[in-house]
mmCIF file of C-alpha atoms in Angstrom:
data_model
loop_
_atom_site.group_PDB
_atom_site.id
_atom_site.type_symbol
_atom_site.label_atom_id
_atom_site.label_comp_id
_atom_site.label_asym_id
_atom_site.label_seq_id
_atom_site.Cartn_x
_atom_site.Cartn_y
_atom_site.Cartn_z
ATOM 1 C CA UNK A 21 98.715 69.658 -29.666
ATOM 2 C CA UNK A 22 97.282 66.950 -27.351
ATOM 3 C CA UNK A 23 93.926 65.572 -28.067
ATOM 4 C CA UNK A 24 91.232 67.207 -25.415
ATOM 5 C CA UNK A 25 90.847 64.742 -22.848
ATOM 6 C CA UNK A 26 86.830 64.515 -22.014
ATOM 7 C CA UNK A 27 86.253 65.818 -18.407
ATOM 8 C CA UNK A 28 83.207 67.094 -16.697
ATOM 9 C CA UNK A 29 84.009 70.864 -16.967
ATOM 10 C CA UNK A 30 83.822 72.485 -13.293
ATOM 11 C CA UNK A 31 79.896 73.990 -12.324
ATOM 12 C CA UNK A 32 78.701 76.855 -14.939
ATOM 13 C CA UNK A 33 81.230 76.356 -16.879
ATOM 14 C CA UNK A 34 80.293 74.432 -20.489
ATOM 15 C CA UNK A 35 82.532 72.569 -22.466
ATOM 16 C CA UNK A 36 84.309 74.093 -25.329
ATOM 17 C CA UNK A 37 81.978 72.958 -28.896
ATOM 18 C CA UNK A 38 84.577 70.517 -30.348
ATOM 19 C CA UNK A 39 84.991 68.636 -27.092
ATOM 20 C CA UNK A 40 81.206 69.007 -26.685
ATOM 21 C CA UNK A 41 80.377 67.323 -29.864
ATOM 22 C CA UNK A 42 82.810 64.739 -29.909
ATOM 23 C CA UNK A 43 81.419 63.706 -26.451
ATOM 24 C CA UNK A 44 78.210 63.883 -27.546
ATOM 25 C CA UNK A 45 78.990 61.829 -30.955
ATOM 26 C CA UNK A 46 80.661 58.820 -28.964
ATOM 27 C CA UNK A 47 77.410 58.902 -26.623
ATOM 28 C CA UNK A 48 75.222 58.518 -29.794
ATOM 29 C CA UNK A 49 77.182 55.859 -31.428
ATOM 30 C CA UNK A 50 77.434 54.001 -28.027
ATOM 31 C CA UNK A 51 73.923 54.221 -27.367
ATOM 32 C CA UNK A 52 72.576 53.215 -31.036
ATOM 33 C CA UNK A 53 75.098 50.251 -30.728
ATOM 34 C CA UNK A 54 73.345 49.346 -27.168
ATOM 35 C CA UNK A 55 69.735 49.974 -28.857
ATOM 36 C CA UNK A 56 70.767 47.993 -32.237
ATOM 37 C CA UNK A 57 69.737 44.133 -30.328
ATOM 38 C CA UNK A 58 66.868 45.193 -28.620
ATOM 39 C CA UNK A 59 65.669 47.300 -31.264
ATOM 40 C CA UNK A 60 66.098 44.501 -33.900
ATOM 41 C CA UNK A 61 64.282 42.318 -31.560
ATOM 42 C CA UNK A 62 61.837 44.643 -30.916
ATOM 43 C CA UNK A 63 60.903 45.090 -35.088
ATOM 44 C CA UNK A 64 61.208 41.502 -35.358
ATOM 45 C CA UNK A 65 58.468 40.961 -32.650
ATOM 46 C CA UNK A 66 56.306 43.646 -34.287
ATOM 47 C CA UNK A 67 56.775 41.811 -37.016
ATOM 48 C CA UNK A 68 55.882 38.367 -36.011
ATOM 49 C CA UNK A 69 52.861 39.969 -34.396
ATOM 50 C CA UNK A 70 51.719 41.680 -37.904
ATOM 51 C CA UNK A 71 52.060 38.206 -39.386
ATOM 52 C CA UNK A 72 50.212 36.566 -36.544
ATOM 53 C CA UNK A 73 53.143 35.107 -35.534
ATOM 54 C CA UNK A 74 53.642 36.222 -31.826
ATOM 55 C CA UNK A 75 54.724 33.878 -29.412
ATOM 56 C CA UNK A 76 51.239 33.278 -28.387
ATOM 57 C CA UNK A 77 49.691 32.798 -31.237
ATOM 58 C CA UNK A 78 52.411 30.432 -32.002
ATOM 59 C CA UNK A 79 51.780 28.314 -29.072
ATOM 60 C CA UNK A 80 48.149 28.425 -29.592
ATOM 61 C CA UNK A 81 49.025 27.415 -33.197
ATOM 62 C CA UNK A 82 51.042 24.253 -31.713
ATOM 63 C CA UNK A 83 48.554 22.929 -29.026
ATOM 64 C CA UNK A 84 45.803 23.237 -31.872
ATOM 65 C CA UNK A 85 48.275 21.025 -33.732
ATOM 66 C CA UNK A 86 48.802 18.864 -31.132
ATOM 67 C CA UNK A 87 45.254 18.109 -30.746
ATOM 68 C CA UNK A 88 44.522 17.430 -34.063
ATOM 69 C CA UNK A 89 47.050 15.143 -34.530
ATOM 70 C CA UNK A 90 45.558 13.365 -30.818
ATOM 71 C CA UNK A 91 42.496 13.311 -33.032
ATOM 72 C CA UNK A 92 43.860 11.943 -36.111
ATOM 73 C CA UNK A 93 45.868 9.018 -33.554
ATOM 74 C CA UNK A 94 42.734 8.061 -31.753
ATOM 75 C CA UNK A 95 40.915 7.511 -34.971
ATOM 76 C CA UNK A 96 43.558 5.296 -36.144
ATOM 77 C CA UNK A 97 44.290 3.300 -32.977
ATOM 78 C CA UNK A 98 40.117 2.910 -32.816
ATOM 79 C CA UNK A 99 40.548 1.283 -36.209
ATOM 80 C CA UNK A 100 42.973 -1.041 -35.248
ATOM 81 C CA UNK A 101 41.109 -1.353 -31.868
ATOM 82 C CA UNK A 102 38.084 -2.585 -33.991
ATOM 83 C CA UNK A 103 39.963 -4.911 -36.698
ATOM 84 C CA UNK A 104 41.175 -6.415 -33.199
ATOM 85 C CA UNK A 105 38.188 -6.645 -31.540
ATOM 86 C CA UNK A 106 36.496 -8.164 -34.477
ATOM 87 C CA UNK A 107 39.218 -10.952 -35.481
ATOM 88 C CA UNK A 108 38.757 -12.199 -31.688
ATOM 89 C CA UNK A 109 35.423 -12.258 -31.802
ATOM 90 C CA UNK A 110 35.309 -14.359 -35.285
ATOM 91 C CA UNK A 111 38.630 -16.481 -34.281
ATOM 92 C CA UNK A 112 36.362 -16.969 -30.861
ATOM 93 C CA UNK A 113 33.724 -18.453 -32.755
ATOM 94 C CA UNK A 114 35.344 -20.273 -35.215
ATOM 95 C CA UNK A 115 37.401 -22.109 -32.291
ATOM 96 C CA UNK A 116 34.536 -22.338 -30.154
ATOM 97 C CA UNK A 117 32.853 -24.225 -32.570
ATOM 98 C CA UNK A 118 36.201 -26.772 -33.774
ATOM 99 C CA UNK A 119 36.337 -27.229 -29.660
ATOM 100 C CA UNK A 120 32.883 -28.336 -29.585
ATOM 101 C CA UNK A 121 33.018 -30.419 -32.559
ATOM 102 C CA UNK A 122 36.593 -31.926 -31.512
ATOM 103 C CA UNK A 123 34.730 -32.915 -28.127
ATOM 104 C CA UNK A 124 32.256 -34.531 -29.707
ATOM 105 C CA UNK A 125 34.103 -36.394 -31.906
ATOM 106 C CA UNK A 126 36.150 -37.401 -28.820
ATOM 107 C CA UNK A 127 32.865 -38.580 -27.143
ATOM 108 C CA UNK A 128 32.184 -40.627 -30.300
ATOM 109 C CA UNK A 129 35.667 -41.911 -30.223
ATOM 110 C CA UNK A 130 35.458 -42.804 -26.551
ATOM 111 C CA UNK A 131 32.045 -45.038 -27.219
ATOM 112 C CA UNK A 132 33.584 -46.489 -30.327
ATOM 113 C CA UNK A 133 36.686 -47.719 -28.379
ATOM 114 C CA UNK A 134 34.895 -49.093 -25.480
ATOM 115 C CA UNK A 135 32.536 -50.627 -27.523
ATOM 116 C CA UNK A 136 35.510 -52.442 -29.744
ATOM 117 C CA UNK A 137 37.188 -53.331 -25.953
ATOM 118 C CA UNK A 138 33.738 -54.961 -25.317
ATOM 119 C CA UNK A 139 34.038 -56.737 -28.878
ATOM 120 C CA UNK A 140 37.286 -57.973 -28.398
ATOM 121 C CA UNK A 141 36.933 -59.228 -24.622
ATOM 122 C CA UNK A 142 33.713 -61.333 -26.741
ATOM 123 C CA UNK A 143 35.578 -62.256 -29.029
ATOM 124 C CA UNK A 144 38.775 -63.683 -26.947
#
């Protein structure tokens, strides 16, 4: 015999059992197939949530990270900001003071040589 094909039976009528059950079996199967991604998506999330690991909290989790590693930068970078700041400020010095001394020593210079000019125009 030819399988039962799977109609809607006319009204007040029901369907004969095997043809009920078979319908009814596909239906299940179909639907726990359809429910199978969102369900495993749903236990994952209830999972992630029992281990504090819902998308918010993970988010939280990564601007707290963020920040602390802002923290940890600006601390470094102000380091190097200081070791800067303080090498200028010694180099400043330091050439500050050869300047001063090389002008001197160039106003020295200067007198010496005009005063040799003025020896040697004497002694012409």
């Amino acid at each position: 015999a030819p399988p039962a094909r799977l109609t809607r039976p006319p009204a007040g009528r029901a369907l004969p059992r095997p043809a009920a059950m078979q319908l009814f079996g596909r239906a299940a199967v179909a639907a726990a197939a359809l429910s199978a991604v969102p369900l495993a998506g749903a236990i994952k999330f209830f999972e992630d949530v029992a281990a504090n690991q819902s998308p918010v909290y993970k988010a939280t989790e990564l601007v707290a990270n963020l920040e602390a590693d802002l923290v940890s930068d600006g601390k470094v970078e102000q380091q190097s900001y200081d070791k800067y700041m303080c090498w200028c400020e010694t180099n400043q010095k330091v050439k500050g003071a050869a300047i001063d001394a090389a002008e001197k020593a160039i106003e020295e210079l200067s007198a010496f040589i005009e005063e040799a000019a003025a020896k040697e125009g004497q002694l012409k």
